[in-house]
Coordinates of C-alpha atoms in Angstrom, one line a residue:
X167 CA -4.2 16.3 -5.9
X168 CA -0.8 17.8 -6.2
X169 CA 2.4 16.2 -4.9
X170 CA 3.9 19.4 -3.6
X171 CA 2.2 18.7 -0.3
X172 CA 5.1 19.2 2.2
X173 CA 3.7 16.6 4.5
X174 CA 4.8 13.9 2.1
X175 CA 8.1 12.5 3.2
X176 CA 8.0 14.5 6.4
X177 CA 7.6 13.3 9.9
X178 CA 3.9 14.1 9.9
X179 CA 3.4 12.4 6.6
X180 CA 5.2 9.3 7.8
X181 CA 3.1 9.2 11.0
X182 CA -0.1 9.5 9.0
X183 CA 1.1 6.7 6.6
X184 CA 1.9 4.4 9.5
X185 CA -1.5 5.1 11.2
X186 CA -3.3 4.3 7.9
X187 CA -1.2 1.2 7.4
X188 CA -2.1 0.0 10.9
X189 CA -5.8 0.6 10.2
X190 CA -5.5 -1.3 7.0
X191 CA -3.8 -4.2 8.6
X192 CA -6.4 -4.4 11.4
X193 CA -9.2 -4.2 8.8
X194 CA -7.8 -6.8 6.6
X195 CA -7.1 -9.0 9.6
X196 CA -10.8 -9.4 10.4
X197 CA -11.8 -10.8 7.1
X198 CA -11.2 -14.5 7.9
X199 CA -13.1 -14.2 11.2
X200 CA -16.1 -12.7 9.4
X201 CA -15.9 -15.1 6.5
X202 CA -15.7 -18.3 8.5
X203 CA -19.3 -18.4 9.8
X204 CA -20.5 -17.8 6.2
X205 CA -18.4 -20.7 5.0
X206 CA -19.6 -23.0 7.8
X207 CA -23.2 -22.0 6.9
X208 CA -22.7 -23.5 3.4
X209 CA -21.1 -20.9 1.1
X210 CA -17.9 -22.0 -0.6
X211 CA -14.7 -20.0 0.1
X212 CA -14.6 -18.8 -3.4
X213 CA -18.2 -17.6 -3.3
X214 CA -17.4 -15.7 -0.1
X215 CA -14.5 -14.0 -1.7
X216 CA -16.7 -13.0 -4.7
X217 CA -19.3 -11.6 -2.2
X218 CA -16.5 -9.7 -0.4
X219 CA -15.0 -8.1 -3.5
X220 CA -18.2 -7.5 -5.5
X221 CA -20.0 -6.0 -2.5
X222 CA -17.1 -3.6 -2.0
X223 CA -17.0 -2.8 -5.7
X224 CA -20.7 -1.9 -5.7
X225 CA -20.3 0.2 -2.5
X226 CA -17.5 2.2 -4.2
X227 CA -19.3 2.7 -7.5
X228 CA -20.0 6.4 -6.7
X229 CA -16.3 6.9 -6.2
X230 CA -15.5 5.1 -9.5
X231 CA -17.9 7.4 -11.3
X232 CA -16.5 10.5 -9.7
X233 CA -12.9 9.5 -10.7
X234 CA -13.9 8.1 -14.2
X235 CA -11.1 10.2 -15.8
X236 CA -8.6 7.8 -14.2
X237 CA -9.6 5.1 -16.6
X238 CA -8.2 7.2 -19.5
X239 CA -5.3 8.5 -17.5
X240 CA -3.7 5.2 -16.3
X241 CA -5.8 2.3 -17.7
X242 CA -3.0 -0.3 -17.6
X243 CA -2.2 0.4 -13.9
X244 CA -5.9 0.1 -12.8
X245 CA -6.2 -3.1 -14.8
X246 CA -3.0 -4.5 -13.2
X247 CA -4.2 -3.5 -9.7
X248 CA -7.5 -5.3 -10.2
X249 CA -5.9 -8.4 -11.6
X250 CA -3.0 -8.7 -9.2
X251 CA -3.8 -6.8 -6.0
X252 CA -7.5 -8.0 -5.8
X253 CA -8.3 -11.0 -7.9
X254 CA -4.8 -12.5 -8.0
X255 CA -4.2 -12.5 -4.3
X256 CA -7.6 -13.9 -3.5
X257 CA -7.6 -16.6 -6.2
X258 CA -4.1 -17.8 -5.6
X259 CA -4.5 -18.0 -1.8
X260 CA -7.7 -20.0 -2.0
X261 CA -6.2 -22.3 -4.6
X262 CA -3.2 -22.9 -2.4
X263 CA -5.2 -23.8 0.8
X264 CA -7.1 -26.4 -1.2
X265 CA -3.8 -28.3 -1.5
X266 CA -1.6 -27.3 1.5
X267 CA -2.3 -26.4 5.1
X268 CA -3.8 -22.9 5.7
X269 CA -0.9 -21.9 8.0
X270 CA 1.7 -22.9 5.5
X271 CA -0.1 -21.0 2.7
X272 CA -0.4 -17.9 5.0
X273 CA 3.3 -18.0 5.8
X274 CA 4.3 -18.3 2.1
X275 CA 1.9 -15.5 1.1
X276 CA 3.5 -13.2 3.7
X277 CA 6.8 -13.7 2.2
X278 CA 5.6 -10.8 0.2
X279 CA 7.5 -8.1 2.2
X280 CA 10.9 -9.8 1.7
X281 CA 10.1 -10.4 -2.0
X282 CA 9.1 -6.7 -2.2
X283 CA 12.4 -5.7 -0.7
X284 CA 14.2 -7.9 -3.2
X285 CA 12.2 -6.4 -6.1
X286 CA 13.0 -2.8 -5.0
X287 CA 16.7 -3.7 -4.4
X288 CA 17.5 -5.9 -7.4
X289 CA 14.9 -4.9 -10.1
X290 CA 14.3 -1.2 -9.4
X291 CA 18.0 -0.9 -8.1
X292 CA 17.0 1.4 -5.3
X293 CA 18.7 1.4 -1.8
X294 CA 17.1 -0.5 1.1
X295 CA 17.8 0.5 4.7
X296 CA 19.2 -2.3 6.9
X297 CA 16.3 -1.7 9.3
X298 CA 13.7 -2.5 6.6
X299 CA 15.5 -5.7 5.6
X300 CA 16.0 -6.9 9.2
X301 CA 12.4 -6.0 10.1
X302 CA 11.1 -8.0 7.2
X303 CA 13.2 -11.0 8.3
X304 CA 12.1 -10.8 11.9
X305 CA 8.4 -10.4 10.9
X306 CA 8.5 -13.5 8.7
X307 CA 10.2 -15.5 11.5
X308 CA 7.4 -14.3 13.8
X309 CA 4.8 -15.4 11.2
X310 CA 6.3 -18.9 11.2
X311 CA 5.6 -19.1 14.9
X312 CA 2.1 -17.6 14.6
X313 CA 0.9 -20.2 12.1
X314 CA 3.0 -23.0 13.7
X315 CA 4.4 -24.0 10.4
X316 CA 6.1 -27.0 11.9
X317 CA 2.7 -28.7 12.4
X318 CA 1.1 -30.5 9.5
X319 CA 3.6 -29.4 6.9
X320 CA 2.9 -31.4 3.7
X321 CA 4.8 -30.5 0.5
X322 CA 2.7 -30.1 -2.6
X323 CA 4.5 -28.4 -5.4
X324 CA 1.4 -26.9 -7.0
X325 CA 0.0 -25.7 -3.7
X326 CA 3.3 -24.0 -2.8
X327 CA 3.4 -22.5 -6.3
X328 CA -0.1 -21.0 -5.8
X329 CA 0.9 -19.6 -2.4
X330 CA 4.0 -18.0 -4.0
X331 CA 1.7 -16.6 -6.6
X332 CA -0.3 -15.0 -3.8
X333 CA 2.9 -13.5 -2.4
X334 CA 3.9 -12.1 -5.8
X335 CA 0.5 -10.6 -6.2
X336 CA 0.9 -9.0 -2.8
X337 CA 4.1 -7.4 -4.0
X338 CA 2.1 -6.1 -6.9
X339 CA -0.4 -4.5 -4.5
X340 CA 2.3 -2.4 -2.9
X341 CA 4.3 -1.6 -6.0
X342 CA 1.3 -0.5 -8.0
X343 CA -0.3 1.4 -5.2
X344 CA 3.0 3.4 -5.0
X345 CA 3.3 3.7 -8.8
X346 CA -0.2 5.1 -9.1
X347 CA 1.1 8.3 -7.5
X348 CA 4.2 8.5 -9.7
X349 CA 4.8 10.4 -13.0
X350 CA 3.0 13.2 -14.7
X351 CA -0.4 11.5 -14.4
X352 CA -0.9 10.4 -10.8
X353 CA -4.1 8.6 -9.9
X354 CA -6.1 9.3 -6.8
X355 CA -5.8 6.4 -4.3
X356 CA -9.6 6.3 -4.0
X357 CA -9.8 5.7 -7.8
X358 CA -7.2 3.0 -7.6
X359 CA -9.2 1.1 -4.9
X360 CA -12.5 1.6 -6.5
X361 CA -11.5 0.5 -10.0
X362 CA -9.2 -2.3 -8.6
X363 CA -12.1 -3.8 -6.8
X364 CA -14.4 -3.4 -9.8
X365 CA -12.0 -5.1 -12.1
X366 CA -11.3 -7.8 -9.6
X367 CA -15.0 -8.4 -9.2
X368 CA -15.4 -9.0 -13.0
X369 CA -12.5 -11.4 -13.0
X370 CA -13.8 -13.3 -10.0
X371 CA -17.3 -13.5 -11.5
X372 CA -15.9 -15.4 -14.5
X373 CA -13.8 -17.7 -12.2
X374 CA -16.3 -18.4 -9.4
X375 CA -19.7 -18.5 -11.2
X376 CA -21.6 -17.0 -8.3
X377 CA -25.0 -17.9 -9.8
X378 CA -24.4 -21.4 -8.6
X379 CA -24.3 -20.4 -5.0
X380 CA -27.2 -20.6 -2.5
X381 CA -27.4 -16.9 -1.6
X382 CA -30.6 -17.4 0.5
X383 CA -28.2 -18.3 3.3
X384 CA -27.6 -14.6 3.8
X385 CA -31.2 -14.2 4.9
X386 CA -30.7 -16.6 7.7
X387 CA -28.5 -16.9 10.8
X388 CA -25.0 -18.1 11.3
X389 CA -23.1 -19.3 14.4
X390 CA -20.0 -17.6 15.7
X391 CA -18.4 -19.2 18.8
X392 CA -21.7 -20.7 19.9
X393 CA -23.7 -17.5 19.4
X394 CA -26.3 -17.1 16.7
X395 CA -26.4 -13.9 14.7
X396 CA -27.9 -12.7 11.3
X397 CA -25.6 -13.7 8.4
X398 CA -25.8 -10.2 7.1
X399 CA -23.7 -8.9 10.1
X400 CA -20.5 -10.8 9.3
X401 CA -21.1 -10.2 5.6
X402 CA -21.4 -6.5 6.0
X403 CA -18.3 -6.4 8.2
X404 CA -16.4 -8.4 5.6
X405 CA -17.4 -6.0 2.8
X406 CA -17.3 -2.6 4.5
X407 CA -14.5 -3.0 7.0
X408 CA -12.3 -5.8 5.8
X409 CA -12.4 -4.8 2.2
X410 CA -13.6 -1.2 1.6
X411 CA -11.8 0.4 4.6
X412 CA -8.8 -2.0 4.3
X413 CA -8.1 -1.2 0.6
X414 CA -8.7 2.6 0.9
X415 CA -6.5 3.1 3.9
X416 CA -3.9 0.6 2.6
X417 CA -3.4 2.3 -0.8
X418 CA -3.3 5.8 0.8
X419 CA -0.7 4.5 3.4
X420 CA 1.7 3.5 0.6
X421 CA 1.7 7.1 -0.7
X422 CA 3.2 8.2 2.7
X423 CA 5.4 5.2 3.4
X424 CA 7.8 3.3 1.1
X425 CA 6.3 0.1 -0.3
X426 CA 8.7 -2.1 1.8
X427 CA 7.8 -0.4 5.1
X428 CA 4.0 -0.6 4.2
X429 CA 4.5 -4.3 3.3
X430 CA 6.1 -5.2 6.6
X431 CA 3.5 -3.3 8.6
X432 CA 0.9 -5.3 6.7
X433 CA 2.2 -8.4 8.4
X434 CA 0.2 -7.3 11.4
X435 CA -2.8 -8.6 9.6
X436 CA -1.8 -12.2 10.6
X437 CA -1.7 -11.1 14.3
X438 CA -5.1 -9.4 14.0
X439 CA -6.6 -12.4 12.3
X440 CA -5.3 -14.7 15.1
X441 CA -6.5 -12.5 17.9
X442 CA -9.9 -11.9 16.5
X443 CA -10.3 -15.7 15.9
X444 CA -9.3 -16.2 19.6
X445 CA -11.9 -13.6 20.8
X446 CA -14.8 -14.2 18.4
X447 CA -14.3 -17.8 17.3
X448 CA -12.8 -19.3 20.4
X449 CA -9.6 -20.4 18.7
X450 CA -7.0 -20.0 21.5
X451 CA -3.5 -18.8 21.1
X452 CA -0.5 -21.0 22.2
X453 CA 2.8 -19.8 23.5
X454 CA 4.5 -20.1 20.1
X455 CA 1.8 -18.0 18.5
X456 CA 2.1 -15.3 21.2
X457 CA 5.9 -15.3 20.8
X458 CA 5.5 -15.0 17.0
X459 CA 3.1 -12.1 17.4
X460 CA 5.7 -10.2 19.4
X461 CA 8.3 -10.9 16.7
X462 CA 5.9 -9.6 14.0
X463 CA 5.3 -6.4 16.0
X464 CA 9.0 -6.0 16.6
X465 CA 9.8 -6.5 12.9
X466 CA 7.1 -4.0 11.8
X467 CA 8.4 -1.4 14.3
X468 CA 12.0 -1.9 13.2
X469 CA 11.1 -1.4 9.6
X470 CA 8.9 1.7 10.0
X471 CA 11.3 3.4 12.5
X472 CA 14.5 2.8 10.4
X473 CA 16.3 5.7 8.9
X474 CA 16.0 6.1 5.1
X475 CA 18.8 4.5 3.1
X476 CA 21.4 7.0 2.1
X477 CA 22.1 7.7 -1.6
X478 CA 25.4 9.4 -2.0
X479 CA 26.8 12.1 0.3
X480 CA 24.1 14.3 2.0
X481 CA 24.3 18.0 1.5
X482 CA 22.1 20.8 2.7
X483 CA 20.1 22.5 0.0
X484 CA 19.1 26.1 0.5
X485 CA 15.4 26.9 1.0
X486 CA 12.9 27.7 3.6
X487 CA 12.7 24.1 4.9
X488 CA 16.5 23.6 5.0
X489 CA 16.2 20.1 3.4
X490 CA 19.0 17.7 2.8
X491 CA 19.5 16.1 -0.6
X492 CA 21.8 13.5 -2.0
X493 CA 24.6 15.0 -4.0
X494 CA 26.3 13.7 -7.1
X495 CA 29.9 14.1 -7.8
X496 CA 29.4 17.5 -9.4
X497 CA 27.4 18.8 -6.4
X498 CA 24.0 18.4 -8.1
X499 CA 21.1 16.4 -6.6
X500 CA 20.8 12.8 -7.7
X501 CA 17.3 11.5 -8.3
X502 CA 16.7 8.2 -6.5
X503 CA 14.2 7.3 -9.1
X504 CA 16.9 6.9 -11.7
X505 CA 17.9 3.6 -10.3
X506 CA 20.9 4.9 -8.5
X507 CA 22.9 5.7 -11.5
X508 CA 21.4 8.6 -12.6
X509 CA 19.7 11.6 -13.8
X510 CA 21.4 14.5 -11.9
X511 CA 19.2 17.5 -11.6
X512 CA 20.3 20.7 -9.8
X513 CA 17.9 21.6 -7.0
X514 CA 19.6 24.5 -5.2
X515 CA 17.1 27.0 -3.9
X516 CA 14.3 24.5 -3.9
X517 CA 12.0 24.6 -0.9
X518 CA 10.6 21.1 -1.6
X519 CA 11.6 18.1 0.4
X520 CA 13.8 15.6 -1.5
X521 CA 12.5 12.3 -0.2
X522 CA 14.8 9.3 0.3
X523 CA 12.3 6.8 1.6
X524 CA 13.3 3.3 2.8
X525 CA 12.9 2.1 -0.8
X526 CA 14.9 5.0 -2.1
X527 CA 11.9 6.0 -4.2
X528 CA 11.9 9.2 -6.2
X529 CA 11.1 12.7 -5.0
X530 CA 7.3 13.3 -4.9
X531 CA 7.4 16.5 -6.9
X532 CA 5.0 15.1 -9.5
X533 CA 2.8 12.7 -7.6
X534 CA -0.6 12.9 -5.9
X535 CA -1.3 12.4 -2.2

């Protein structure tokens, strides 16, 4: 797909991206609720993760075959996405909860958005809007209330290290989902998701040794909040909704939003997880958790509604769309992708939108949708 789509960087493109990011957050948020009855029935957490990722990878095999050219186009990126965004996040998170409380591990993992903003600001040297930074801070504060981090905090250096690893892998998810559409060889987001899950499945197979699990449990029943239902129902939900739908919509959303904005919106996953656990598992919310939920919502809204960070002095570039671009000292347009210092390319007469997203990422003149 060609990056000249005018919706990218426009109001409609941003609305679509936000909608998909919300769908992704809601889909991801139901994974724990679906997984818990399977774990209580006798499957280990790691085997449930393997089932989730491998089931999704098998479901997306037709997509992987259709986009097989992507393997030759960007093999390193697909490998990195599978290792970090799929296997890394899952393995680090479950390793951390074996040593520290689940709530603490969840909070540390969701330090991903502030870490992402720091990566974009200090490593990529791109401008960050004040709204995105404030929104990330408010969202993390809300998460502290949601998980009631002050209850049962026990410091374990290795457990905290694993949780930080999950947060860093989460940063990799957004950065690589965005990078897949950059450059002269963009990769379709469907291919990124399909091959990422396929590679993650292979890695988790080696790590979890699924042949040791008692998979006959899937043919029986499980209990959810006192109600008995076939085990295949939560398993199917976990695979098709909480993984397939979640990854597909999440990767596409990053193409329309900046990674920091998509990362902050993803914090809604914790709210969805808490609410679904309340409704389906009978795990009730307290006042701190409801307050925290409102803070997360406020932080996500502040980030997604903030104006893009300005790079240089704005000027109006001639063209049918009447788009504004950032001007260098010589009056030429400055590419945000040059790290703020550099490449200056004249764009007068262009009818393409020059995007300055919250992360200050480059114009999408060569990326896929």
